[in-house]
GROMACS .gro file of C-alpha atoms in nm:
model
  232
    1MET     CA    1   0.012   0.001  -0.005
    2THR     CA    2   0.144   0.348  -0.101
    3ALA     CA    3  -0.062   0.537   0.163
    4LYS     CA    4   0.109   0.604   0.498
    5ASN     CA    5   0.070   0.763   0.812
    6GLN     CA    6   0.303   1.063   0.863
    7ILE     CA    7   0.336   0.996   1.241
    8LEU     CA    8   0.464   0.633   1.200
    9ALA     CA    9   0.681   0.766   0.902
   10LEU     CA   10   0.870   0.979   1.151
   11LEU     CA   11   0.953   0.695   1.373
   12SER     CA   12   1.308   0.542   1.338
   13ALA     CA   13   1.344   0.173   1.222
   14ASP     CA   14   1.409   0.044   1.583
   15VAL     CA   15   1.097   0.184   1.712
   16LEU     CA   16   0.882   0.052   1.411
   17ASP     CA   17   1.044  -0.278   1.449
   18ARG     CA   18   0.890  -0.297   1.805
   19LEU     CA   19   0.553  -0.170   1.687
   20THR     CA   20   0.496  -0.349   1.375
   21PRO     CA   21   0.409  -0.698   1.511
   22HIS     CA   22   0.131  -0.517   1.715
   23LEU     CA   23  -0.011  -0.316   1.433
   24GLU     CA   24  -0.306  -0.425   1.247
   25GLN     CA   25  -0.448  -0.275   0.932
   26VAL     CA   26  -0.831  -0.234   0.939
   27THR     CA   27  -1.069  -0.113   0.678
   28LEU     CA   28  -1.328   0.132   0.815
   29SER     CA   29  -1.679   0.252   0.668
   30GLN     CA   30  -1.795   0.600   0.647
   31GLY     CA   31  -2.013   0.696   0.926
   32SER     CA   32  -1.899   0.412   1.174
   33ILE     CA   33  -1.824   0.496   1.518
   34VAL     CA   34  -1.501   0.358   1.665
   35HIS     CA   35  -1.547   0.522   2.017
   36GLN     CA   36  -1.850   0.643   2.213
   37PRO     CA   37  -1.836   0.882   2.502
   38GLY     CA   38  -1.784   0.704   2.834
   39GLU     CA   39  -1.634   0.393   2.698
   40PRO     CA   40  -1.262   0.290   2.741
   41LEU     CA   41  -1.047   0.334   2.465
   42LEU     CA   42  -0.895  -0.015   2.364
   43HIS     CA   43  -0.713   0.081   2.039
   44ILE     CA   44  -0.528   0.371   1.917
   45PHE     CA   45  -0.558   0.450   1.536
   46PHE     CA   46  -0.297   0.555   1.271
   47PRO     CA   47  -0.503   0.664   0.972
   48LEU     CA   48  -0.361   0.581   0.620
   49ASP     CA   49  -0.617   0.702   0.380
   50CYS     CA   50  -0.933   0.755   0.589
   51LEU     CA   51  -1.057   1.058   0.797
   52PHE     CA   52  -1.186   1.089   1.158
   53SER     CA   53  -1.405   1.328   1.304
   54ILE     CA   54  -1.399   1.414   1.676
   55THR     CA   55  -1.756   1.515   1.767
   56ILE     CA   56  -1.938   1.644   2.072
   57THR     CA   57  -2.306   1.607   2.128
   58MET     CA   58  -2.498   1.856   2.338
   59GLN     CA   59  -2.785   1.761   2.573
   60ASP     CA   60  -3.032   1.864   2.312
   61GLY     CA   61  -2.887   1.632   2.068
   62ALA     CA   62  -2.697   1.892   1.844
   63THR     CA   63  -2.350   1.760   1.716
   64ALA     CA   64  -2.059   1.943   1.617
   65GLU     CA   65  -1.716   1.845   1.502
   66VAL     CA   66  -1.441   1.975   1.730
   67GLY     CA   67  -1.138   1.808   1.547
   68MET     CA   68  -1.035   1.595   1.264
   69VAL     CA   69  -0.763   1.331   1.245
   70GLY     CA   70  -0.614   1.198   0.903
   71ASN     CA   71  -0.294   1.056   0.792
   72GLN     CA   72  -0.081   1.334   0.930
   73GLU     CA   73  -0.198   1.224   1.288
   74VAL     CA   74  -0.303   0.954   1.535
   75LEU     CA   75  -0.637   0.931   1.707
   76GLY     CA   76  -0.680   0.822   2.084
   77LEU     CA   77  -0.388   0.956   2.271
   78ASN     CA   78  -0.591   1.047   2.563
   79ALA     CA   79  -0.556   0.693   2.653
   80LEU     CA   80  -0.182   0.747   2.721
   81MET     CA   81  -0.251   1.066   2.927
   82GLY     CA   82  -0.380   0.861   3.218
   83ASN     CA   83  -0.735   0.808   3.134
   84SER     CA   84  -0.859   0.563   2.878
   85ALA     CA   85  -1.235   0.686   2.881
   86THR     CA   86  -1.342   1.004   2.731
   87THR     CA   87  -1.679   1.134   2.865
   88GLN     CA   88  -1.774   1.405   2.589
   89THR     CA   89  -1.637   1.311   2.258
   90ALA     CA   90  -1.705   1.036   1.991
   91TYR     CA   91  -1.492   0.934   1.714
   92MET     CA   92  -1.660   0.881   1.384
   93VAL     CA   93  -1.528   0.783   1.042
   94GLN     CA   94  -1.551   1.096   0.832
   95ILE     CA   95  -1.416   0.935   0.501
   96ALA     CA   96  -1.392   0.570   0.450
   97GLY     CA   97  -1.072   0.397   0.417
   98ASN     CA   98  -0.784   0.226   0.594
   99ALA     CA   99  -0.605   0.280   0.922
  100MET     CA  100  -0.337   0.091   1.138
  101ARG     CA  101  -0.463   0.026   1.493
  102ILE     CA  102  -0.272  -0.103   1.799
  103GLU     CA  103  -0.387  -0.200   2.146
  104VAL     CA  104  -0.354   0.076   2.375
  105GLN     CA  105  -0.132  -0.128   2.619
  106ARG     CA  106   0.113  -0.201   2.348
  107LEU     CA  107   0.166   0.146   2.244
  108GLU     CA  108   0.188   0.255   2.611
  109GLU     CA  109   0.480   0.022   2.672
  110GLU     CA  110   0.682   0.210   2.404
  111PHE     CA  111   0.555   0.547   2.520
  112LYS     CA  112   0.664   0.480   2.863
  113ARG     CA  113   1.012   0.453   2.744
  114TYR     CA  114   1.032   0.822   2.753
  115ASP     CA  115   1.221   0.829   2.435
  116GLU     CA  116   1.156   0.898   2.070
  117LEU     CA  117   0.780   0.798   2.045
  118HIS     CA  118   0.703   0.988   2.368
  119ASN     CA  119   0.857   1.302   2.237
  120LEU     CA  120   0.697   1.271   1.908
  121LEU     CA  121   0.354   1.213   2.045
  122LEU     CA  122   0.377   1.500   2.299
  123ARG     CA  123   0.458   1.734   2.003
  124TYR     CA  124   0.149   1.585   1.813
  125THR     CA  125  -0.054   1.661   2.112
  126GLN     CA  126   0.055   2.014   2.119
  127ALA     CA  127  -0.043   2.042   1.743
  128PHE     CA  128  -0.369   1.892   1.775
  129MET     CA  129  -0.447   2.134   2.077
  130VAL     CA  130  -0.361   2.408   1.808
  131GLN     CA  131  -0.630   2.271   1.596
  132VAL     CA  132  -0.887   2.242   1.845
  133SER     CA  133  -0.831   2.590   1.981
  134GLN     CA  134  -0.823   2.729   1.629
  135THR     CA  135  -1.150   2.557   1.554
  136ALA     CA  136  -1.318   2.705   1.850
  137ALA     CA  137  -1.206   3.061   1.755
  138CYS     CA  138  -1.297   3.002   1.402
  139ASN     CA  139  -1.651   2.885   1.471
  140SER     CA  140  -1.705   3.176   1.696
  141LEU     CA  141  -1.558   3.457   1.480
  142HIS     CA  142  -1.571   3.359   1.109
  143THR     CA  143  -1.863   3.331   0.867
  144LEU     CA  144  -1.966   3.026   0.692
  145ASP     CA  145  -1.828   3.162   0.373
  146GLN     CA  146  -1.483   3.164   0.529
  147ARG     CA  147  -1.519   2.852   0.749
  148LEU     CA  148  -1.647   2.609   0.480
  149PRO     CA  149  -1.328   2.656   0.244
  150ARG     CA  150  -1.118   2.625   0.559
  151TRP     CA  151  -1.285   2.302   0.649
  152LEU     CA  152  -1.243   2.168   0.280
  153LEU     CA  153  -0.868   2.239   0.320
  154GLU     CA  154  -0.839   2.092   0.646
  155THR     CA  155  -0.997   1.779   0.495
  156GLN     CA  156  -0.785   1.755   0.178
  157PHE     CA  157  -0.473   1.824   0.400
  158ARG     CA  158  -0.538   1.499   0.585
  159ILE     CA  159  -0.631   1.268   0.300
  160GLU     CA  160  -0.400   1.436   0.041
  161SER     CA  161  -0.669   1.413  -0.235
  162ASP     CA  162  -0.871   1.682  -0.410
  163ASN     CA  163  -1.143   1.436  -0.440
  164LEU     CA  164  -1.371   1.450  -0.117
  165PRO     CA  165  -1.655   1.204  -0.084
  166LEU     CA  166  -1.877   1.415   0.137
  167THR     CA  167  -2.243   1.528   0.125
  168GLN     CA  168  -2.357   1.863   0.210
  169GLU     CA  169  -2.567   1.718   0.488
  170PHE     CA  170  -2.258   1.553   0.634
  171ILE     CA  171  -2.071   1.889   0.615
  172ALA     CA  172  -2.348   2.083   0.771
  173HIS     CA  173  -2.355   1.830   1.054
  174MET     CA  174  -1.976   1.868   1.120
  175LEU     CA  175  -1.990   2.241   1.102
  176GLY     CA  176  -2.303   2.272   1.323
  177VAL     CA  177  -2.501   2.463   1.069
  178ARG     CA  178  -2.804   2.423   0.881
  179ARG     CA  179  -2.765   2.244   0.526
  180ALA     CA  180  -2.905   2.534   0.349
  181GLY     CA  181  -2.626   2.743   0.461
  182VAL     CA  182  -2.374   2.490   0.336
  183THR     CA  183  -2.571   2.473   0.007
  184LEU     CA  184  -2.554   2.840  -0.050
  185ALA     CA  185  -2.193   2.872   0.046
  186ALA     CA  186  -2.096   2.577  -0.164
  187GLN     CA  187  -2.283   2.714  -0.470
  188ARG     CA  188  -2.081   3.052  -0.439
  189LEU     CA  189  -1.751   2.851  -0.434
  190GLN     CA  190  -1.854   2.641  -0.733
  191GLU     CA  191  -1.973   2.972  -0.918
  192ARG     CA  192  -1.611   3.107  -0.872
  193LYS     CA  193  -1.482   2.771  -0.999
  194LEU     CA  194  -1.288   2.680  -0.680
  195ILE     CA  195  -1.492   2.364  -0.628
  196GLN     CA  196  -1.727   2.129  -0.801
  197TYR     CA  197  -2.004   1.967  -0.626
  198GLN     CA  198  -2.201   1.676  -0.757
  199ARG     CA  199  -2.357   1.345  -0.614
  200GLY     CA  200  -2.218   1.372  -0.257
  201ARG     CA  201  -1.861   1.446  -0.380
  202VAL     CA  202  -1.667   1.763  -0.359
  203GLN     CA  203  -1.394   1.831  -0.609
  204ILE     CA  204  -1.122   2.088  -0.513
  205LEU     CA  205  -1.051   2.257  -0.865
  206ASN     CA  206  -0.852   2.555  -0.745
  207ARG     CA  207  -0.670   2.507  -0.409
  208SER     CA  208  -0.501   2.857  -0.413
  209GLY     CA  209  -0.827   3.016  -0.481
  210LEU     CA  210  -0.981   2.807  -0.195
  211GLU     CA  211  -0.722   2.912   0.060
  212ALA     CA  212  -0.763   3.291  -0.035
  213SER     CA  213  -1.134   3.252   0.028
  214ALA     CA  214  -1.067   3.097   0.373
  215CYS     CA  215  -1.007   3.256   0.692
  216GLU     CA  216  -0.659   3.243   0.826
  217CYS     CA  217  -0.730   2.947   1.066
  218PHE     CA  218  -0.615   2.667   0.792
  219ARG     CA  219  -0.267   2.842   0.738
  220ALA     CA  220  -0.231   2.900   1.108
  221THR     CA  221  -0.302   2.538   1.201
  222LYS     CA  222  -0.065   2.405   0.929
  223ALA     CA  223   0.197   2.607   1.004
  224GLU     CA  224   0.204   2.464   1.369
  225TYR     CA  225   0.197   2.112   1.231
  226ASP     CA  226   0.465   2.189   1.028
  227ARG     CA  227   0.672   2.350   1.292
  228LEU     CA  228   0.605   2.106   1.558
  229LEU     CA  229   0.610   1.769   1.355
  230ARG     CA  230   0.847   1.856   1.052
  231GLY     CA  231   1.083   2.114   1.190
  232ASN     CA  232   1.009   2.366   0.927
   0.00000   0.00000   0.00000
């Protein structure tokens, strides 16, 4: 398989040799839930070409996305931080595909060496906190016409494809807005030939134009990922 996870790719051969016997490739379907609030985390996932959404549901049943995890990242790190159960967030497959998974206990053994993997995952945790913080600010301060292109760019960044198999209803669900708003915002992007939307699929036609339409949040988050994980 040519798809790879960027966190695993940053590890040395020695660390990978210790982890590989415990890594299992799994295929995940869109919309499937790999973790529900209150349940203990049994596995940690390294996406290859799938995309996870971390969502939170309010008491009235309203749901919104608070973070996303793709092939640049790893899902479930809170299990290594002293608590294997999350009480508020669910982990859902946003885009179907493959991931490598490992039992929490196996990865914890390597993490507790306080060496290479430990340092890398702490840097990633910092990068993910930047994503969550930026998302919270974006949702409060920016318009849907800015947020939608930003969200599409975040998705493209994590699956490394301009072809996004997403319905407008799903996008609205993740952004916590009405579908009619997403329809109008997507139509405006399509009229400017930045995207093409058809039959539950978004095609990014002009990435630089989409970046110009988005708020600064995507660039700010990506810059922190590059700084913390790639040394750029």
